[in-house]
PDB file of C-alpha atoms in Angstrom:
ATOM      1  CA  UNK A   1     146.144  33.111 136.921  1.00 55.00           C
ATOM      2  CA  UNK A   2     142.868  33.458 138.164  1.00 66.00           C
ATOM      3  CA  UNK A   3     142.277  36.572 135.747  1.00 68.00           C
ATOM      4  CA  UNK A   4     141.890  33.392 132.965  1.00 66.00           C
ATOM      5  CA  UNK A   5     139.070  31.548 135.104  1.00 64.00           C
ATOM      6  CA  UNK A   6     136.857  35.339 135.695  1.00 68.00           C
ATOM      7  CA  UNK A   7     137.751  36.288 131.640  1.00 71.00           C
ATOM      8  CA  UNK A   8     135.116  35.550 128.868  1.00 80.00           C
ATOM      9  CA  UNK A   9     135.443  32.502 126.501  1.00 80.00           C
ATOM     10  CA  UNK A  10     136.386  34.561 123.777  1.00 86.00           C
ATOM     11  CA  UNK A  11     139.288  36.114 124.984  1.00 81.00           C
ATOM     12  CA  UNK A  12     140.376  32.919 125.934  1.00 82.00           C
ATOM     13  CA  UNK A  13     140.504  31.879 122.275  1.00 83.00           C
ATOM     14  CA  UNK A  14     142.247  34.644 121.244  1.00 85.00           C
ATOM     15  CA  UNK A  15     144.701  34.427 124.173  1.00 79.00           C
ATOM     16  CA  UNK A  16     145.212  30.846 122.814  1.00 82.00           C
ATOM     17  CA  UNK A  17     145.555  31.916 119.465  1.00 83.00           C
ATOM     18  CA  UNK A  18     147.687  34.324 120.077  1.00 83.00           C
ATOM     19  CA  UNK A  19     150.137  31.922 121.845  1.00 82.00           C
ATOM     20  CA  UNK A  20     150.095  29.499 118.798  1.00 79.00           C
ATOM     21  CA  UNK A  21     147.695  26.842 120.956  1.00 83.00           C
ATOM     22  CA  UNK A  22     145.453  24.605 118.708  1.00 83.00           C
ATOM     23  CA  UNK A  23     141.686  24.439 120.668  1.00 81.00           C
ATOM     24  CA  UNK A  24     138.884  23.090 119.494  1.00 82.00           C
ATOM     25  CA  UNK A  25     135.461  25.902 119.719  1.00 85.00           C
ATOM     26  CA  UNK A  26     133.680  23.376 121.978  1.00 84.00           C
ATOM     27  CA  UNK A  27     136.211  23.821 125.174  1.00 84.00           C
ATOM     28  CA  UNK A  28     135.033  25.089 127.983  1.00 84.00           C
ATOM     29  CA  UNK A  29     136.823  28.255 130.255  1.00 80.00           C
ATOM     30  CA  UNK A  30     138.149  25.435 132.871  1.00 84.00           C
ATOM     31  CA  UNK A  31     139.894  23.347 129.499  1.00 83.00           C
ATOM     32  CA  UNK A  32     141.347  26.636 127.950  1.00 78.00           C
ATOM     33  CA  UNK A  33     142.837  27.761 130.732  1.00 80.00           C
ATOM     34  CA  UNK A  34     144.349  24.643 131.809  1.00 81.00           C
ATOM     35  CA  UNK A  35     145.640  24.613 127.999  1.00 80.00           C
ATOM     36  CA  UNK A  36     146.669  27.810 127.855  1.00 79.00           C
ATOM     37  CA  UNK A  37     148.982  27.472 131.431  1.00 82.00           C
ATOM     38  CA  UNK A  38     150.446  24.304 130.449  1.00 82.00           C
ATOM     39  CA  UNK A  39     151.405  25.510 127.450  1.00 80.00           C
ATOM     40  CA  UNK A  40     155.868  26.413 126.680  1.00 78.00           C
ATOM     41  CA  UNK A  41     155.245  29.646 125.654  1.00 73.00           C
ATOM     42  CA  UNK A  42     152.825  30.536 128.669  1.00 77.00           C
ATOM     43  CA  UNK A  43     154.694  33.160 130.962  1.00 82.00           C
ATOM     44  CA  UNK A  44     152.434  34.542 133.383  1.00 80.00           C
ATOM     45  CA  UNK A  45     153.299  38.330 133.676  1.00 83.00           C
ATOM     46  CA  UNK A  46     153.313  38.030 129.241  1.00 81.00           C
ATOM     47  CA  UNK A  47     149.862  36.325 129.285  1.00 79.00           C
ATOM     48  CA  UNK A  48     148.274  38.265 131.890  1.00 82.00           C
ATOM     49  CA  UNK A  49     149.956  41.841 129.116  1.00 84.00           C
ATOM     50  CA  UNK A  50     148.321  39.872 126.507  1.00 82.00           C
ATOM     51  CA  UNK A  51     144.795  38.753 127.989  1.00 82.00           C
ATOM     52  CA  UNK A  52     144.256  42.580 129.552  1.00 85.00           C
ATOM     53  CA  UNK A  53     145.087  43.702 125.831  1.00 88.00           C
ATOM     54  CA  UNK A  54     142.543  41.320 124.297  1.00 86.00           C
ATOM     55  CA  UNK A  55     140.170  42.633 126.945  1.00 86.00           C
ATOM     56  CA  UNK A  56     140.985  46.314 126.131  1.00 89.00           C
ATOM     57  CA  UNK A  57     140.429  45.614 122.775  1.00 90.00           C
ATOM     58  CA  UNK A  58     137.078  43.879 122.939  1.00 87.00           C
ATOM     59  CA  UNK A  59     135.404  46.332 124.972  1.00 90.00           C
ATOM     60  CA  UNK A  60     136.782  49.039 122.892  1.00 93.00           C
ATOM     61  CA  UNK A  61     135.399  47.479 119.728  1.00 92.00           C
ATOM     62  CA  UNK A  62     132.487  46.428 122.115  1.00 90.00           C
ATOM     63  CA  UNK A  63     132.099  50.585 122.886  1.00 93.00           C
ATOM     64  CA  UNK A  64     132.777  51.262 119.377  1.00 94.00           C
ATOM     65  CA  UNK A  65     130.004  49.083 118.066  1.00 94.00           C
ATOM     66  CA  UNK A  66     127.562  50.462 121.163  1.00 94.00           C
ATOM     67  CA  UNK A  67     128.320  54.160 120.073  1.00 94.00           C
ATOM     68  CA  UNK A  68     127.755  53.314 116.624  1.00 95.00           C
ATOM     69  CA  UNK A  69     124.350  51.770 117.455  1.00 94.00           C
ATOM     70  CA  UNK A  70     123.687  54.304 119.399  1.00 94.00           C
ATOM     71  CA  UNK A  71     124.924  56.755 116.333  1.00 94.00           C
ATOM     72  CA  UNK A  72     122.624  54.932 113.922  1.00 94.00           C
ATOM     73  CA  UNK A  73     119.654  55.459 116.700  1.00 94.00           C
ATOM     74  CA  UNK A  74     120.202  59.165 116.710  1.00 93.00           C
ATOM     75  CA  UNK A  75     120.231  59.524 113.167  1.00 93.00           C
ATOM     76  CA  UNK A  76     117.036  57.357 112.888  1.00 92.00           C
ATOM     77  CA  UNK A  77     115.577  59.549 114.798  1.00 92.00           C
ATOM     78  CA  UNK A  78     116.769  62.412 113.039  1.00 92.00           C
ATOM     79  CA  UNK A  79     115.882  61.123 109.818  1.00 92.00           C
ATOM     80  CA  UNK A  80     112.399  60.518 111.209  1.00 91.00           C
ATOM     81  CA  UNK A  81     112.055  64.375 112.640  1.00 91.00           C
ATOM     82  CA  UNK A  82     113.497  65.298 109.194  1.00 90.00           C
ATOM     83  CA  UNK A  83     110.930  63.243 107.288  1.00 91.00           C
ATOM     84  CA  UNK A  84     107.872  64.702 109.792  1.00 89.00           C
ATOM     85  CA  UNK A  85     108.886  68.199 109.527  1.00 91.00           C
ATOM     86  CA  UNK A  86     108.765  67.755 105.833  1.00 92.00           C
ATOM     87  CA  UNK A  87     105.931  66.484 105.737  1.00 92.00           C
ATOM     88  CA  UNK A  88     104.588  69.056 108.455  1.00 92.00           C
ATOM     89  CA  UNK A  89     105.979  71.379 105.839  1.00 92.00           C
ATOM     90  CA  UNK A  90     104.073  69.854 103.155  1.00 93.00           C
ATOM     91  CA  UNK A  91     101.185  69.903 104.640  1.00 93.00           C
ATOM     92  CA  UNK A  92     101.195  73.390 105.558  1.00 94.00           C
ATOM     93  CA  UNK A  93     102.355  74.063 102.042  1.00 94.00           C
ATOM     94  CA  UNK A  94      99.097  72.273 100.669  1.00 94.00           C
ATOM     95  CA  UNK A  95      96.687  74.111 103.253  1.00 94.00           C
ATOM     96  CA  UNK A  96      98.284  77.384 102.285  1.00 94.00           C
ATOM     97  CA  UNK A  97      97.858  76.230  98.482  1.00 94.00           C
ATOM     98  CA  UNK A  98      94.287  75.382  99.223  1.00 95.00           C
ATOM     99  CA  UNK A  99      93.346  78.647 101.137  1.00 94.00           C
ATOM    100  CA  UNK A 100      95.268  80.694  98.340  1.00 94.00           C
ATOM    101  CA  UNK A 101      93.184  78.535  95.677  1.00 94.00           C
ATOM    102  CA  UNK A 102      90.180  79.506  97.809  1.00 93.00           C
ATOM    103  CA  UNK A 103      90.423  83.304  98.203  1.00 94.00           C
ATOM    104  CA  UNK A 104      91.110  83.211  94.579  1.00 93.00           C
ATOM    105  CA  UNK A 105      87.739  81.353  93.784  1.00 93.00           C
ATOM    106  CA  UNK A 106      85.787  83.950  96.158  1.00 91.00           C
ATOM    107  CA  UNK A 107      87.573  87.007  94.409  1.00 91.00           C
ATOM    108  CA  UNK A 108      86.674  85.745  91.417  1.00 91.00           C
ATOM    109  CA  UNK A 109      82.823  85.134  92.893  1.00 91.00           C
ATOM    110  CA  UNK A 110      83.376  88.780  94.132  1.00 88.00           C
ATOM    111  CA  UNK A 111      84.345  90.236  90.952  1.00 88.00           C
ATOM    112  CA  UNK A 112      81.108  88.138  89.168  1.00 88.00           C
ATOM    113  CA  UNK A 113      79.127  89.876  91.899  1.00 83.00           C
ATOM    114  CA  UNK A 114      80.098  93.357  91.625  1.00 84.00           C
ATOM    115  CA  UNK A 115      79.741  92.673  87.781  1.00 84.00           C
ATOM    116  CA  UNK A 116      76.559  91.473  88.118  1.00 83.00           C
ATOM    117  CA  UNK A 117      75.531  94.178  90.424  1.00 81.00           C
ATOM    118  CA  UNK A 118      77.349  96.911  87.914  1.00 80.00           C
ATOM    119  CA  UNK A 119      74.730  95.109  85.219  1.00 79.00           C
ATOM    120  CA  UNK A 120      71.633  95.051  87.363  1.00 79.00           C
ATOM    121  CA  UNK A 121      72.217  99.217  88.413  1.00 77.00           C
ATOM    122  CA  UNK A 122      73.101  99.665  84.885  1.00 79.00           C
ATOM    123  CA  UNK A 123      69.789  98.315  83.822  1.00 78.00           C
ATOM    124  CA  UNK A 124      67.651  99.862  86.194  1.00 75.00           C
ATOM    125  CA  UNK A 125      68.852 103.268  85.592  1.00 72.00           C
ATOM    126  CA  UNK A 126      68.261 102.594  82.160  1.00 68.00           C
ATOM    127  CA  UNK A 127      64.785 101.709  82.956  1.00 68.00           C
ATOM    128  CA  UNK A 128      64.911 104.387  84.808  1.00 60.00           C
ATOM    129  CA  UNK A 129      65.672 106.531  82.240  1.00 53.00           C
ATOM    130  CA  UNK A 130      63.237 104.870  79.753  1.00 52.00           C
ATOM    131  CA  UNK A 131      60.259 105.267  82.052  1.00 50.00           C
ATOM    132  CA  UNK A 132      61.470 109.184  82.645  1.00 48.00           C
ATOM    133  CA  UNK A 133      61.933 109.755  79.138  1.00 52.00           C
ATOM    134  CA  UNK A 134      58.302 107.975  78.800  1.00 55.00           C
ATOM    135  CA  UNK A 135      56.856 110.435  81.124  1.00 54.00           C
ATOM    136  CA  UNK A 136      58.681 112.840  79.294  1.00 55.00           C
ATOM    137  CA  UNK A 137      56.852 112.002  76.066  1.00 61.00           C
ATOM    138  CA  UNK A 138      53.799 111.165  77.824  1.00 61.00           C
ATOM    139  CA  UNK A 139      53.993 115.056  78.854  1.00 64.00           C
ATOM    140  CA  UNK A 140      54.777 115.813  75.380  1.00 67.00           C
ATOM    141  CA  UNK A 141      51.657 114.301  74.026  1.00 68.00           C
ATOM    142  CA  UNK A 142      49.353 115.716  76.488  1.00 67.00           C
ATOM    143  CA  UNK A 143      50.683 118.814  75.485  1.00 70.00           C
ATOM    144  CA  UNK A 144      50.304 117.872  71.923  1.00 70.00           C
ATOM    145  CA  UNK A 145      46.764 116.281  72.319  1.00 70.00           C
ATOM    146  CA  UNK A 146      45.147 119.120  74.479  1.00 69.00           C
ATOM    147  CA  UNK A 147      46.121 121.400  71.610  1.00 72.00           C
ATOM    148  CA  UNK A 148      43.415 119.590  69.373  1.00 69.00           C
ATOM    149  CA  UNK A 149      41.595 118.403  72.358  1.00 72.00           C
ATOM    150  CA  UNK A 150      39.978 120.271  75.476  1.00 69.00           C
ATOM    151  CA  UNK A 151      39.572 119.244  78.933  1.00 71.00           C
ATOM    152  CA  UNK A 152      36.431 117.122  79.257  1.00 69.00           C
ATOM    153  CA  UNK A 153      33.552 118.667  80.923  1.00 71.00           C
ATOM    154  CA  UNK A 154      31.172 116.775  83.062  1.00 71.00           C
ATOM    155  CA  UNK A 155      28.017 118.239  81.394  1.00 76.00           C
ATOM    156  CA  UNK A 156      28.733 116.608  77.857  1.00 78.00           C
ATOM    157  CA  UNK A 157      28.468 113.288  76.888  1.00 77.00           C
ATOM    158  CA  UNK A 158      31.686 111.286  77.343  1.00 79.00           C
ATOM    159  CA  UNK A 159      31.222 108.831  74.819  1.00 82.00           C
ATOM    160  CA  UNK A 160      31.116 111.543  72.070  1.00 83.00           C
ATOM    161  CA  UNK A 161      34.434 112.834  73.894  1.00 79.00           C
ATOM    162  CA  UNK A 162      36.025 109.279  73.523  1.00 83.00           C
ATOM    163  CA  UNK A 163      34.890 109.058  69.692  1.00 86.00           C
ATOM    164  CA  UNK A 164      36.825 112.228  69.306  1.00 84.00           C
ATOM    165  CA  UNK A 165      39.624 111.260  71.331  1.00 82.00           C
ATOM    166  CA  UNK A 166      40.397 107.978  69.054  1.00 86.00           C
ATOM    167  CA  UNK A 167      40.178 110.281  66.111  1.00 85.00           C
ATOM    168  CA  UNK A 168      43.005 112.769  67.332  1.00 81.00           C
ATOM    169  CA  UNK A 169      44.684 109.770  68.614  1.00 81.00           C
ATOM    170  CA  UNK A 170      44.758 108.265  65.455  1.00 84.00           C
ATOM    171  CA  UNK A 171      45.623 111.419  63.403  1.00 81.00           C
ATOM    172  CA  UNK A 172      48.509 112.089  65.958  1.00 79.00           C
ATOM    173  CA  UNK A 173      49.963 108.212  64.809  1.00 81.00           C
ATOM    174  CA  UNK A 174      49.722 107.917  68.875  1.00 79.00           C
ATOM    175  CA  UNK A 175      50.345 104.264  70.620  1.00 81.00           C
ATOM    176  CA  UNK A 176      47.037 102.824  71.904  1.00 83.00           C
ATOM    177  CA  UNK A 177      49.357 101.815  74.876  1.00 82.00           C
ATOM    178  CA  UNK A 178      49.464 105.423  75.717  1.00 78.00           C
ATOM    179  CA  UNK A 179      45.832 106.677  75.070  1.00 78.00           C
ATOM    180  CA  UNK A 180      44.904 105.563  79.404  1.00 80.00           C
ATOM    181  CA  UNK A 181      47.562 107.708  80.450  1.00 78.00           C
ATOM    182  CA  UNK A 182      46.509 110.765  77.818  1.00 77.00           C
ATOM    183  CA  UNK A 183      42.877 110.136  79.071  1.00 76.00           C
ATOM    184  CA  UNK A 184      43.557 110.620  83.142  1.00 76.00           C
ATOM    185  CA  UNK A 185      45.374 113.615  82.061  1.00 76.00           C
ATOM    186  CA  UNK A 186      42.490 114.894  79.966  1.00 76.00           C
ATOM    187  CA  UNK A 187      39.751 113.732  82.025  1.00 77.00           C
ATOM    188  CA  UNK A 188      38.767 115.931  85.175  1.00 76.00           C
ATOM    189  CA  UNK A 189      40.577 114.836  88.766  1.00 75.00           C
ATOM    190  CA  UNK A 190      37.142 114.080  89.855  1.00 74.00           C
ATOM    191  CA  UNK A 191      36.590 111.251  87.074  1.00 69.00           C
ATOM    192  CA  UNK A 192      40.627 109.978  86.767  1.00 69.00           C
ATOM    193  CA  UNK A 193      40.357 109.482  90.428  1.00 70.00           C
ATOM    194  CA  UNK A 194      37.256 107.377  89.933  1.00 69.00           C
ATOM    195  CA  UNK A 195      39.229 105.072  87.014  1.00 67.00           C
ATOM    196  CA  UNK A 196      42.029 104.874  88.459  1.00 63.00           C
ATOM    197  CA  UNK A 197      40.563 103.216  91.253  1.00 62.00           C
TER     198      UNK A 197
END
């Protein structure tokens, strides 16, 4: 009997259910258990089966609900690690996308570089090529002016030997931008030294 005084309230109901006993939800442990022994149907080795039962039963369903808490907490949590390692992933995904993005934007500035630098050699050595074909055929006209022309000599008068040289010049359908350069070359080291000073 005293198992019904230590028990909870609720298994006291049920108890009293359980034996057909009409209780109100208000009555205390001391009321319910004085119901519940007074009652016809109250056999004490029977209601001690039945209360250990209801016990049993609520701290089964009491353990159930606790591991299913404790269920729902663990796959929370799981759920959370899921959702950050996806977003981990993610994020890795988009830094990788950005870096790829990037090396593609500075092969493509490399490729524009080595273009640009394929253009710029190309140039020059055409330029290059220009100015040695233009020494070329400044050569060619030196020849081709000293056959009509001699070498200037420092005893005659060089503005008679300019007149001259406009007049072969001119005959020759020569560029004017050319007639310095076929002077120094007709024109004695001593003076071409002096002019080209």
């Amino acid at each position: 009997m005293a198992y019904l005084g230590k028990g909870r309230r609720e298994d006291l109901f049920v108890l009293a259910t359980e034996l057909n006993l009409e209780f109100d939800k208000s009555m205390t442990i001391a009321t319910l258990k004085d119901l519940i022994i007074g009652s016809e149907n109250y056999g004490e080795e029977l209601t001690k089966n039945i209360h250990s039962t209801i016990v049993e039963d609520r701290k089964a369903k009491e353990k159930k609900q606790e591991e299913q808490k404790e269920r729902l907490r663990i796959e929370e949590q799981e759920e959370k690690l899921h959702i950050g390692e996806q977003k981990d992933k993610l994020r890795i995904e988009e830094r990788e996308e950005k870096l790829r993005i990037e090396q593609l934007r500075l092969d493509e500035q490399k490729r524009k570089d080595e273009f640009e630098l394929e253009k710029l050699r190309i140039q020059t050595q055409s330029k290059l090529g220009a100015d040695t074909s233009k020494e070329s055929d400044t050569k060619l006209l030196v020849k081709e002016v000293s056959k009509y022309m001699h070498r200037f000599d420092l005893k005659e008068d060089i503005s008679l030997y300019l007149k001259l040289f406009e007049h072969q010049a001119h005959r020759l359908n020569i560029n004017q931008e050319n007639w310095v350069s076929l002077l120094l070359h007709l024109l004695p080291p001593e003076v071409s030294h002096i002019i080209a000073r």
